[in-house]
Amino acid sequence: MPLRIDVPENFLNLFHKIFENEPVENGNKLNLFSLKISNNAFSYADLVEELGDILTAYALSRSTYDALCSQKKYTTLVSKAKERLRKAESNDGELGEILLYTMLEAHLKAPKLLTKLELKTDPNHYVNGADGVHLLRIDDNTFQFVFGESKLYADLNDGLKEAFKSLKNLLKEDLNKLRYEIQLVNSNLLKETQEDESVNLLKKLLIPRENDEDLNIDHSFGIFLGFDVEITEDERKLTNAEFRKTVYDKVKKAVLTILPTIKKQIQQDDFRGYNFYIYIVPFSKLAEQRKKIIAELKK
């Protein structure tokens, strides 16, 4: 790969894989992962610990990250990353953006080119466009720019529809939004990347006139959906084994219910010729937990 992957594959050990690379509509991929369950609760503490280690690579450009690491300025590295997060009280989306990044790197093996967070000059500033852009190598001559979209909605169906609505907006030709995203990658990454091999390949992929080889580049979409799974008091009283089975079955049923909607969304004329990599993760008390997690990461 021209760029390194910063999220290790063992990050996925936090999750129980209910579906993995399940084919949906035209060979697209659906993944349903649940945080592992311990003592009848999702293991949020383990997730926070792992995300704390990953945040610096996500939030900062590679040049900033590498420069601070080489100077052994680890405290500065961490504080700069945390500064970019919005306050937990007003932070509804950044957890989804971070988890999208982790899935695209650790599972899809598509290293980031750019994330929304690293573009921020102010933690309260909102950056429009894709939540991230990643590069996926299909074979020696074929690559995909993966444009990310994340939604955390209590209702899975609502989150799904909003995600595809946002992606459709990216594809509006009159707005040239995908081209703008590529230009962002071009201006922010090429000026910083020091590895000659990486620079040469990225130039060929990002700048048409530089592509003197038979390299093919397509666009695809990575989607992360978080949703709320209701857990009753009676369910919390179950044995550990019964509780795990009950929750995993409930989550699986919720996703199978919206499977026709996923297929219908992908079938839209706007999305013909595009690949989708979809990741779904359930939460309990989503509105509360996502703020707690961001608050922990900002400590």
Tab-separated table of C-alpha atoms in Angstrom:
chain	number	residue	atom	x	y	z
A	1	MET	CA	0.000	0.000	0.000
A	2	PRO	CA	1.202	3.514	-0.699
A	3	LEU	CA	0.170	4.694	2.745
A	4	ARG	CA	0.434	3.014	6.103
A	5	ILE	CA	-2.543	1.841	8.106
A	6	ASP	CA	-2.544	3.231	11.654
A	7	VAL	CA	-5.430	1.222	13.135
A	8	PRO	CA	-4.242	-2.331	13.906
A	9	GLU	CA	-6.385	-5.261	12.873
A	10	ASN	CA	-6.647	-6.375	16.499
A	11	PHE	CA	-8.852	-3.319	17.139
A	12	LEU	CA	-11.614	-5.536	15.766
A	13	ASN	CA	-11.162	-7.880	18.735
A	14	LEU	CA	-13.411	-5.450	20.626
A	15	PHE	CA	-16.329	-6.667	18.518
A	16	HIS	CA	-18.454	-9.752	18.042
A	17	LYS	CA	-18.988	-10.176	14.287
A	18	ILE	CA	-22.650	-10.993	13.586
A	19	PHE	CA	-22.342	-10.442	9.804
A	20	GLU	CA	-19.011	-10.016	8.047
A	21	ASN	CA	-18.730	-9.062	4.380
A	22	GLU	CA	-22.290	-10.204	3.813
A	23	PRO	CA	-23.107	-9.631	0.116
A	24	VAL	CA	-25.951	-7.173	-0.493
A	25	GLU	CA	-27.174	-5.979	-3.892
A	26	ASN	CA	-24.573	-6.099	-6.659
A	27	GLY	CA	-21.869	-7.646	-4.480
A	28	ASN	CA	-21.674	-4.774	-1.992
A	29	LYS	CA	-20.574	-5.606	1.543
A	30	LEU	CA	-22.531	-5.409	4.809
A	31	ASN	CA	-20.880	-5.808	8.208
A	32	LEU	CA	-22.774	-5.979	11.482
A	33	PHE	CA	-20.430	-5.838	14.460
A	34	SER	CA	-21.440	-5.553	18.099
A	35	LEU	CA	-19.193	-4.494	20.938
A	36	LYS	CA	-18.478	-7.530	23.047
A	37	ILE	CA	-20.661	-7.912	26.113
A	38	SER	CA	-19.355	-8.291	29.653
A	39	ASN	CA	-21.576	-8.584	32.741
A	40	ASN	CA	-24.699	-7.839	30.682
A	41	ALA	CA	-23.428	-4.569	29.231
A	42	PHE	CA	-21.530	-3.477	26.135
A	43	SER	CA	-17.806	-3.075	26.878
A	44	TYR	CA	-17.629	0.697	26.403
A	45	ALA	CA	-14.600	1.123	28.683
A	46	ASP	CA	-12.492	-1.086	26.400
A	47	LEU	CA	-13.669	0.908	23.385
A	48	VAL	CA	-12.717	4.219	25.013
A	49	GLU	CA	-9.252	2.900	25.865
A	50	GLU	CA	-8.600	1.752	22.299
A	51	LEU	CA	-10.004	4.935	20.744
A	52	GLY	CA	-7.757	6.976	23.028
A	53	ASP	CA	-4.742	5.283	21.449
A	54	ILE	CA	-6.101	5.763	17.923
A	55	LEU	CA	-7.296	9.375	18.233
A	56	THR	CA	-3.923	10.994	17.491
A	57	ALA	CA	-3.500	9.259	14.120
A	58	TYR	CA	-7.112	10.047	13.227
A	59	ALA	CA	-7.232	13.690	14.272
A	60	LEU	CA	-3.850	14.878	13.002
A	61	SER	CA	-2.264	14.893	9.567
A	62	ARG	CA	0.486	12.340	9.031
A	63	SER	CA	3.172	15.009	8.840
A	64	THR	CA	2.122	16.535	12.184
A	65	TYR	CA	1.798	13.095	13.773
A	66	ASP	CA	5.188	11.915	12.494
A	67	ALA	CA	6.964	15.152	13.392
A	68	LEU	CA	5.721	15.088	16.996
A	69	CYS	CA	6.525	11.382	17.346
A	70	SER	CA	10.047	11.837	15.987
A	71	GLN	CA	10.605	14.620	18.521
A	72	LYS	CA	9.094	12.407	21.248
A	73	LYS	CA	6.563	15.137	22.060
A	74	TYR	CA	3.910	12.640	23.068
A	75	THR	CA	2.057	14.926	25.478
A	76	THR	CA	1.753	17.573	22.751
A	77	LEU	CA	0.619	14.903	20.303
A	78	VAL	CA	-2.241	13.822	22.546
A	79	SER	CA	-3.299	17.332	23.560
A	80	LYS	CA	-3.391	18.547	19.931
A	81	ALA	CA	-5.623	15.624	18.989
A	82	LYS	CA	-8.008	16.182	21.899
A	83	GLU	CA	-8.257	19.906	21.152
A	84	ARG	CA	-9.844	19.144	17.783
A	85	LEU	CA	-12.835	17.348	19.297
A	86	ARG	CA	-15.917	19.436	19.969
A	87	LYS	CA	-17.264	19.588	23.505
A	88	ALA	CA	-19.189	16.466	24.452
A	89	GLU	CA	-22.381	18.427	25.167
A	90	SER	CA	-22.681	19.552	21.534
A	91	ASN	CA	-20.941	16.595	19.930
A	92	ASP	CA	-23.403	14.369	18.098
A	93	GLY	CA	-21.364	13.128	15.152
A	94	GLU	CA	-17.670	12.767	15.868
A	95	LEU	CA	-17.879	9.352	17.519
A	96	GLY	CA	-19.402	7.982	14.317
A	97	GLU	CA	-16.676	9.636	12.244
A	98	ILE	CA	-13.937	8.066	14.374
A	99	LEU	CA	-15.536	4.609	14.262
A	100	LEU	CA	-15.959	4.888	10.482
A	101	TYR	CA	-12.218	5.602	10.245
A	102	THR	CA	-11.342	2.604	12.423
A	103	MET	CA	-13.485	0.223	10.362
A	104	LEU	CA	-12.167	1.423	7.012
A	105	GLU	CA	-8.579	1.046	8.193
A	106	ALA	CA	-8.698	-2.033	10.424
A	107	HIS	CA	-11.288	-4.056	8.480
A	108	LEU	CA	-11.343	-2.787	4.888
A	109	LYS	CA	-7.562	-2.151	4.891
A	110	ALA	CA	-8.095	1.229	3.269
A	111	PRO	CA	-5.696	3.813	4.772
A	112	LYS	CA	-6.957	7.325	5.317
A	113	LEU	CA	-6.095	10.088	2.913
A	114	LEU	CA	-7.972	12.753	4.846
A	115	THR	CA	-10.379	13.029	7.768
A	116	LYS	CA	-12.793	15.811	8.555
A	117	LEU	CA	-11.260	16.349	11.984
A	118	GLU	CA	-7.749	17.095	10.746
A	119	LEU	CA	-9.084	19.956	8.587
A	120	LYS	CA	-10.461	21.809	11.590
A	121	THR	CA	-8.749	24.992	12.682
A	122	ASP	CA	-11.261	25.432	15.512
A	123	PRO	CA	-12.939	22.631	17.513
A	124	ASN	CA	-16.316	24.350	17.073
A	125	HIS	CA	-15.860	24.692	13.321
A	126	TYR	CA	-17.908	22.298	11.195
A	127	VAL	CA	-16.354	20.938	8.000
A	128	ASN	CA	-18.773	20.024	5.216
A	129	GLY	CA	-18.381	17.132	2.804
A	130	ALA	CA	-17.423	13.507	3.323
A	131	ASP	CA	-16.492	12.413	6.837
A	132	GLY	CA	-13.266	10.999	5.469
A	133	VAL	CA	-11.523	9.870	2.293
A	134	HIS	CA	-9.637	6.569	2.189
A	135	LEU	CA	-7.722	4.694	-0.500
A	136	LEU	CA	-8.522	1.051	-1.214
A	137	ARG	CA	-6.251	-1.046	-3.400
A	138	ILE	CA	-8.200	-3.596	-5.442
A	139	ASP	CA	-5.211	-4.922	-7.395
A	140	ASP	CA	-1.888	-3.589	-8.714
A	141	ASN	CA	-3.594	-1.352	-11.259
A	142	THR	CA	-6.963	-0.619	-9.696
A	143	PHE	CA	-7.759	1.643	-6.742
A	144	GLN	CA	-10.848	3.151	-5.162
A	145	PHE	CA	-11.243	6.449	-3.365
A	146	VAL	CA	-13.613	5.535	-0.507
A	147	PHE	CA	-15.731	8.494	0.626
A	148	GLY	CA	-17.009	8.022	4.165
A	149	GLU	CA	-20.364	8.890	5.702
A	150	SER	CA	-21.355	8.184	9.315
A	151	LYS	CA	-24.698	8.549	11.057
A	152	LEU	CA	-25.600	7.868	14.685
A	153	TYR	CA	-29.380	7.706	14.957
A	154	ALA	CA	-31.510	5.967	17.569
A	155	ASP	CA	-33.625	4.562	14.737
A	156	LEU	CA	-31.521	2.521	12.300
A	157	ASN	CA	-33.862	3.120	9.377
A	158	ASP	CA	-33.642	6.904	9.844
A	159	GLY	CA	-29.846	6.800	10.000
A	160	LEU	CA	-29.676	4.662	6.877
A	161	LYS	CA	-31.855	7.018	4.844
A	162	GLU	CA	-29.956	10.095	6.022
A	163	ALA	CA	-26.607	8.499	5.130
A	164	PHE	CA	-27.707	7.752	1.567
A	165	LYS	CA	-29.250	11.222	1.309
A	166	SER	CA	-25.871	12.759	2.203
A	167	LEU	CA	-24.067	10.544	-0.303
A	168	LYS	CA	-26.530	11.468	-3.035
A	169	ASN	CA	-25.759	15.112	-2.316
A	170	LEU	CA	-22.037	14.387	-2.811
A	171	LEU	CA	-22.825	13.047	-6.283
A	172	LYS	CA	-24.733	16.080	-7.539
A	173	GLU	CA	-22.815	17.029	-10.655
A	174	ASP	CA	-23.636	20.703	-10.438
A	175	LEU	CA	-21.971	20.926	-7.035
A	176	ASN	CA	-18.829	18.973	-8.012
A	177	LYS	CA	-18.500	17.847	-4.400
A	178	LEU	CA	-16.565	14.663	-5.080
A	179	ARG	CA	-14.106	16.632	-7.176
A	180	TYR	CA	-13.775	19.108	-4.319
A	181	GLU	CA	-13.005	16.247	-1.906
A	182	ILE	CA	-10.259	15.008	-4.239
A	183	GLN	CA	-8.827	18.520	-4.415
A	184	LEU	CA	-8.777	18.643	-0.613
A	185	VAL	CA	-6.807	15.405	-0.519
A	186	ASN	CA	-4.502	16.733	-3.213
A	187	SER	CA	-3.770	20.035	-1.462
A	188	ASN	CA	-3.490	18.612	2.051
A	189	LEU	CA	-1.749	15.294	1.515
A	190	LEU	CA	0.681	15.657	-1.371
A	191	LYS	CA	2.386	18.668	0.183
A	192	GLU	CA	2.975	16.683	3.377
A	193	THR	CA	3.767	13.126	2.326
A	194	GLN	CA	7.500	12.509	2.428
A	195	GLU	CA	7.668	8.962	1.073
A	196	ASP	CA	8.658	9.157	-2.614
A	197	GLU	CA	6.814	5.988	-3.617
A	198	SER	CA	3.649	7.230	-1.938
A	199	VAL	CA	3.883	10.648	-3.541
A	200	ASN	CA	4.388	9.217	-7.021
A	201	LEU	CA	1.428	6.860	-6.807
A	202	LEU	CA	-0.871	9.446	-5.240
A	203	LYS	CA	0.002	11.986	-7.919
A	204	LYS	CA	-0.941	9.468	-10.584
A	205	LEU	CA	-4.242	8.748	-8.857
A	206	LEU	CA	-5.123	12.319	-7.913
A	207	ILE	CA	-3.880	14.243	-10.956
A	208	PRO	CA	-5.093	12.817	-14.281
A	209	ARG	CA	-2.239	14.264	-16.327
A	210	GLU	CA	0.295	12.522	-14.039
A	211	ASN	CA	-1.214	9.085	-14.739
A	212	ASP	CA	1.226	7.777	-17.342
A	213	GLU	CA	0.462	4.160	-16.452
A	214	ASP	CA	-2.590	1.979	-16.894
A	215	LEU	CA	-3.956	2.819	-13.443
A	216	ASN	CA	-7.697	2.677	-12.869
A	217	ILE	CA	-9.409	4.739	-10.205
A	218	ASP	CA	-13.042	4.413	-9.129
A	219	HIS	CA	-15.110	6.025	-6.386
A	220	SER	CA	-16.866	4.069	-3.642
A	221	PHE	CA	-18.575	4.732	-0.321
A	222	GLY	CA	-17.929	3.609	3.245
A	223	ILE	CA	-20.909	3.953	5.578
A	224	PHE	CA	-20.949	3.656	9.375
A	225	LEU	CA	-24.315	3.443	11.126
A	226	GLY	CA	-24.764	3.409	14.881
A	227	PHE	CA	-28.216	2.766	16.314
A	228	ASP	CA	-29.977	2.256	19.632
A	229	VAL	CA	-30.928	-1.221	20.798
A	230	GLU	CA	-33.388	-1.146	23.683
A	231	ILE	CA	-32.504	-3.435	26.564
A	232	THR	CA	-35.242	-4.115	29.094
A	233	GLU	CA	-34.838	-4.590	32.826
A	234	ASP	CA	-35.991	-8.187	32.494
A	235	GLU	CA	-33.276	-8.816	29.893
A	236	ARG	CA	-30.638	-7.376	32.214
A	237	LYS	CA	-31.613	-10.018	34.778
A	238	LEU	CA	-30.756	-12.869	32.407
A	239	THR	CA	-27.657	-14.985	32.874
A	240	ASN	CA	-24.586	-13.696	31.046
A	241	ALA	CA	-24.884	-16.310	28.295
A	242	GLU	CA	-28.625	-15.739	27.843
A	243	PHE	CA	-28.146	-11.985	27.765
A	244	ARG	CA	-25.486	-12.159	25.054
A	245	LYS	CA	-27.640	-14.390	22.879
A	246	THR	CA	-30.726	-12.231	23.416
A	247	VAL	CA	-28.983	-8.974	22.517
A	248	TYR	CA	-27.084	-10.367	19.527
A	249	ASP	CA	-30.317	-11.927	18.201
A	250	LYS	CA	-32.199	-8.657	18.694
A	251	VAL	CA	-29.508	-6.712	16.848
A	252	LYS	CA	-29.439	-9.216	13.997
A	253	LYS	CA	-33.219	-9.042	13.645
A	254	ALA	CA	-33.139	-5.220	13.532
A	255	VAL	CA	-30.666	-5.267	10.638
A	256	LEU	CA	-32.460	-8.043	8.736
A	257	THR	CA	-35.619	-5.921	8.980
A	258	ILE	CA	-34.011	-3.013	7.116
A	259	LEU	CA	-32.154	-5.177	4.587
A	260	PRO	CA	-34.773	-4.472	1.867
A	261	THR	CA	-34.309	-0.741	2.491
A	262	ILE	CA	-30.516	-1.058	2.142
A	263	LYS	CA	-30.972	-2.841	-1.180
A	264	LYS	CA	-33.493	-0.251	-2.350
A	265	GLN	CA	-31.127	2.602	-1.508
A	266	ILE	CA	-28.210	0.996	-3.367
A	267	GLN	CA	-30.441	0.361	-6.398
A	268	GLN	CA	-31.037	4.078	-6.933
A	269	ASP	CA	-29.891	5.317	-10.351
A	270	ASP	CA	-27.467	7.764	-8.700
A	271	PHE	CA	-25.444	4.896	-7.230
A	272	ARG	CA	-25.043	2.657	-10.278
A	273	GLY	CA	-21.386	1.708	-10.724
A	274	TYR	CA	-20.416	2.560	-7.129
A	275	ASN	CA	-19.330	0.095	-4.446
A	276	PHE	CA	-20.567	0.282	-0.843
A	277	TYR	CA	-18.862	-0.928	2.325
A	278	ILE	CA	-21.403	-0.726	5.145
A	279	TYR	CA	-20.661	-1.091	8.869
A	280	ILE	CA	-23.407	-1.200	11.495
A	281	VAL	CA	-22.827	-1.171	15.277
A	282	PRO	CA	-25.539	-1.137	17.985
A	283	PHE	CA	-25.404	0.952	21.166
A	284	SER	CA	-27.501	0.977	24.304
A	285	LYS	CA	-28.636	4.476	25.322
A	286	LEU	CA	-26.895	5.914	22.269
A	287	ALA	CA	-27.524	9.613	22.986
A	288	GLU	CA	-26.012	9.268	26.446
A	289	GLN	CA	-23.137	6.960	25.549
A	290	ARG	CA	-21.751	8.915	22.634
A	291	LYS	CA	-21.418	12.018	24.769
A	292	LYS	CA	-19.795	10.002	27.570
A	293	ILE	CA	-17.284	8.485	25.171
A	294	ILE	CA	-16.314	11.845	23.672
A	295	ALA	CA	-16.038	13.347	27.178
A	296	GLU	CA	-13.667	10.513	28.151
A	297	LEU	CA	-11.575	11.023	25.022
A	298	LYS	CA	-11.258	14.762	25.750
A	299	LYS	CA	-10.041	14.260	29.327
